């Protein structure tokens, strides 16, 4: 638990948010992260994040180190700089059309051999119903495990 302090904004010098942040590790390989920020001035949730990751059981075509991850993020106000919007020539028009951030993300990594893995990422915004990320890839890790290409 922590407090958010506004050093330079419109409420400079005021405590603005009560923040609850944590991680849960219930079992080997399982992971859950969460964060919740409550705005004490407006008595509303300012932002929240929840992410869970779990290993894919060994067997079949996958090796240990394979996993599935899913997450949800909410921000009441869109910050000036935010990395999960589309990039390119339409960026300024795209970001101005959002009132808040409500996104889900998913990621999976399948280790096929000691050196080869498949990855897939997806991101979707409920605000304006936009697919933000849809990408897959192949990764090769060197035998010395000192470099990778993907």
Short mmCIF file of C-alpha atoms in Angstrom, two decimals:
data_model
loop_
_atom_site.label_atom_id
_atom_site.label_comp_id
_atom_site.label_asym_id
_atom_site.label_seq_id
_atom_site.Cartn_x
_atom_site.Cartn_y
_atom_site.Cartn_z
CA UNK A 1 0.00 0.00 0.00
CA UNK A 2 1.32 3.44 -0.90
CA UNK A 3 0.17 7.00 -1.52
CA UNK A 4 0.38 8.93 -4.79
CA UNK A 5 1.58 12.51 -4.38
CA UNK A 6 1.08 15.28 -6.97
CA UNK A 7 4.32 17.27 -7.22
CA UNK A 8 3.52 19.50 -10.18
CA UNK A 9 -0.10 19.04 -11.36
CA UNK A 10 -3.23 21.01 -10.69
CA UNK A 11 -3.40 19.65 -7.14
CA UNK A 12 0.29 20.20 -6.41
CA UNK A 13 1.16 19.40 -2.84
CA UNK A 14 -1.79 17.07 -2.31
CA UNK A 15 -1.99 13.34 -1.78
CA UNK A 16 -4.09 12.14 -4.67
CA UNK A 17 -4.18 8.36 -4.73
CA UNK A 18 -4.22 5.40 -2.40
CA UNK A 19 -2.40 2.59 -4.24
CA UNK A 20 -2.59 -1.15 -3.58
CA UNK A 21 0.08 -3.09 -5.46
CA UNK A 22 1.04 -6.73 -5.14
CA UNK A 23 2.12 -10.06 -6.51
CA UNK A 24 0.82 -13.52 -5.72
CA UNK A 25 2.98 -16.61 -6.27
CA UNK A 26 0.74 -19.49 -5.18
CA UNK A 27 2.63 -22.29 -6.92
CA UNK A 28 5.81 -22.81 -8.97
CA UNK A 29 5.37 -21.07 -12.32
CA UNK A 30 2.05 -19.41 -11.49
CA UNK A 31 2.07 -15.64 -11.09
CA UNK A 32 -0.54 -12.93 -10.53
CA UNK A 33 0.22 -9.19 -10.45
CA UNK A 34 -2.29 -6.54 -9.47
CA UNK A 35 -2.45 -2.81 -8.91
CA UNK A 36 -5.37 -0.62 -7.91
CA UNK A 37 -5.22 3.17 -7.51
CA UNK A 38 -8.08 4.93 -5.74
CA UNK A 39 -8.44 8.68 -6.27
CA UNK A 40 -9.22 10.12 -2.83
CA UNK A 41 -10.31 13.48 -4.27
CA UNK A 42 -12.97 12.21 -6.68
CA UNK A 43 -13.75 9.00 -4.72
CA UNK A 44 -13.29 6.83 -7.81
CA UNK A 45 -10.90 4.19 -9.13
CA UNK A 46 -8.20 5.99 -11.13
CA UNK A 47 -6.51 2.89 -12.55
CA UNK A 48 -6.26 -0.84 -12.19
CA UNK A 49 -4.16 -3.66 -13.57
CA UNK A 50 -4.46 -7.41 -13.22
CA UNK A 51 -2.24 -9.97 -14.92
CA UNK A 52 -2.02 -13.72 -14.48
CA UNK A 53 0.54 -16.12 -15.93
CA UNK A 54 0.73 -19.87 -15.70
CA UNK A 55 2.95 -22.55 -17.20
CA UNK A 56 1.80 -24.91 -19.91
CA UNK A 57 2.24 -28.46 -18.59
CA UNK A 58 5.21 -30.37 -19.97
CA UNK A 59 4.30 -32.94 -22.54
CA UNK A 60 3.46 -33.23 -26.20
CA UNK A 61 5.36 -30.76 -28.37
CA UNK A 62 6.22 -28.20 -25.67
CA UNK A 63 9.08 -27.99 -23.17
CA UNK A 64 9.27 -26.33 -19.72
CA UNK A 65 9.35 -22.56 -20.05
CA UNK A 66 6.15 -22.45 -22.10
CA UNK A 67 3.40 -20.26 -20.66
CA UNK A 68 0.12 -18.44 -21.17
CA UNK A 69 -0.38 -14.90 -19.85
CA UNK A 70 -3.53 -12.75 -19.75
CA UNK A 71 -4.12 -9.27 -18.39
CA UNK A 72 -6.57 -6.40 -18.04
CA UNK A 73 -5.78 -2.71 -17.63
CA UNK A 74 -8.05 0.24 -16.83
CA UNK A 75 -7.13 3.93 -16.62
CA UNK A 76 -9.83 6.52 -16.04
CA UNK A 77 -7.76 9.25 -17.73
CA UNK A 78 -5.53 8.76 -20.76
CA UNK A 79 -1.98 9.91 -19.87
CA UNK A 80 -0.03 12.19 -22.18
CA UNK A 81 2.40 9.37 -23.06
CA UNK A 82 1.11 5.82 -23.36
CA UNK A 83 2.80 2.95 -25.18
CA UNK A 84 -0.20 0.75 -25.99
CA UNK A 85 -1.74 2.81 -28.80
CA UNK A 86 -1.15 2.21 -32.47
CA UNK A 87 1.81 3.99 -34.00
CA UNK A 88 2.13 5.70 -37.35
CA UNK A 89 0.77 8.67 -39.22
CA UNK A 90 -2.69 8.51 -37.59
CA UNK A 91 -1.33 8.51 -34.02
CA UNK A 92 -2.56 11.98 -32.96
CA UNK A 93 -6.07 11.43 -34.30
CA UNK A 94 -6.18 7.96 -32.76
CA UNK A 95 -5.21 8.96 -29.22
CA UNK A 96 -7.57 11.95 -29.14
CA UNK A 97 -10.57 9.68 -29.69
CA UNK A 98 -10.08 7.84 -26.37
CA UNK A 99 -11.71 8.90 -23.10
CA UNK A 100 -10.26 6.12 -20.95
CA UNK A 101 -8.16 2.98 -21.30
CA UNK A 102 -9.79 -0.42 -20.98
CA UNK A 103 -7.61 -3.11 -22.52
CA UNK A 104 -7.11 -6.85 -22.39
CA UNK A 105 -3.89 -8.53 -23.44
CA UNK A 106 -2.82 -12.09 -24.02
CA UNK A 107 0.49 -13.74 -24.70
CA UNK A 108 1.70 -17.27 -25.14
CA UNK A 109 5.14 -18.75 -25.60
CA UNK A 110 5.66 -22.34 -26.67
CA UNK A 111 9.19 -23.76 -26.36
CA UNK A 112 9.46 -26.44 -29.04
CA UNK A 113 13.12 -27.34 -28.51
CA UNK A 114 15.96 -25.98 -26.39
CA UNK A 115 16.63 -23.43 -29.14
CA UNK A 116 13.29 -22.76 -30.86
CA UNK A 117 10.10 -21.15 -29.58
CA UNK A 118 6.85 -19.77 -30.99
CA UNK A 119 5.26 -16.62 -29.54
CA UNK A 120 1.92 -14.87 -30.01
CA UNK A 121 0.67 -11.54 -28.58
CA UNK A 122 -2.77 -9.96 -28.81
CA UNK A 123 -4.12 -6.71 -27.37
CA UNK A 124 -7.67 -5.36 -27.59
CA UNK A 125 -9.20 -2.08 -26.45
CA UNK A 126 -12.82 -2.09 -25.29
CA UNK A 127 -12.80 1.69 -25.70
CA UNK A 128 -13.67 2.14 -29.40
CA UNK A 129 -13.40 -1.67 -30.01
CA UNK A 130 -9.91 -1.63 -31.51
CA UNK A 131 -7.49 -4.51 -32.01
CA UNK A 132 -4.20 -2.99 -30.79
CA UNK A 133 -1.77 -5.85 -31.27
CA UNK A 134 -1.95 -9.06 -33.24
CA UNK A 135 1.50 -10.52 -33.79
CA UNK A 136 3.26 -13.84 -33.81
CA UNK A 137 6.87 -14.81 -34.06
CA UNK A 138 9.53 -17.46 -34.07
CA UNK A 139 12.54 -17.16 -31.75
CA UNK A 140 15.91 -18.88 -31.96
CA UNK A 141 18.14 -18.90 -28.85
CA UNK A 142 21.82 -19.74 -29.33
CA UNK A 143 23.36 -22.85 -27.81
CA UNK A 144 25.38 -20.71 -25.39
CA UNK A 145 22.13 -18.92 -24.41
CA UNK A 146 23.99 -15.61 -24.74
CA UNK A 147 21.94 -14.26 -27.67
CA UNK A 148 18.58 -14.77 -29.34
CA UNK A 149 16.97 -13.78 -32.61
CA UNK A 150 13.25 -13.46 -33.11
#
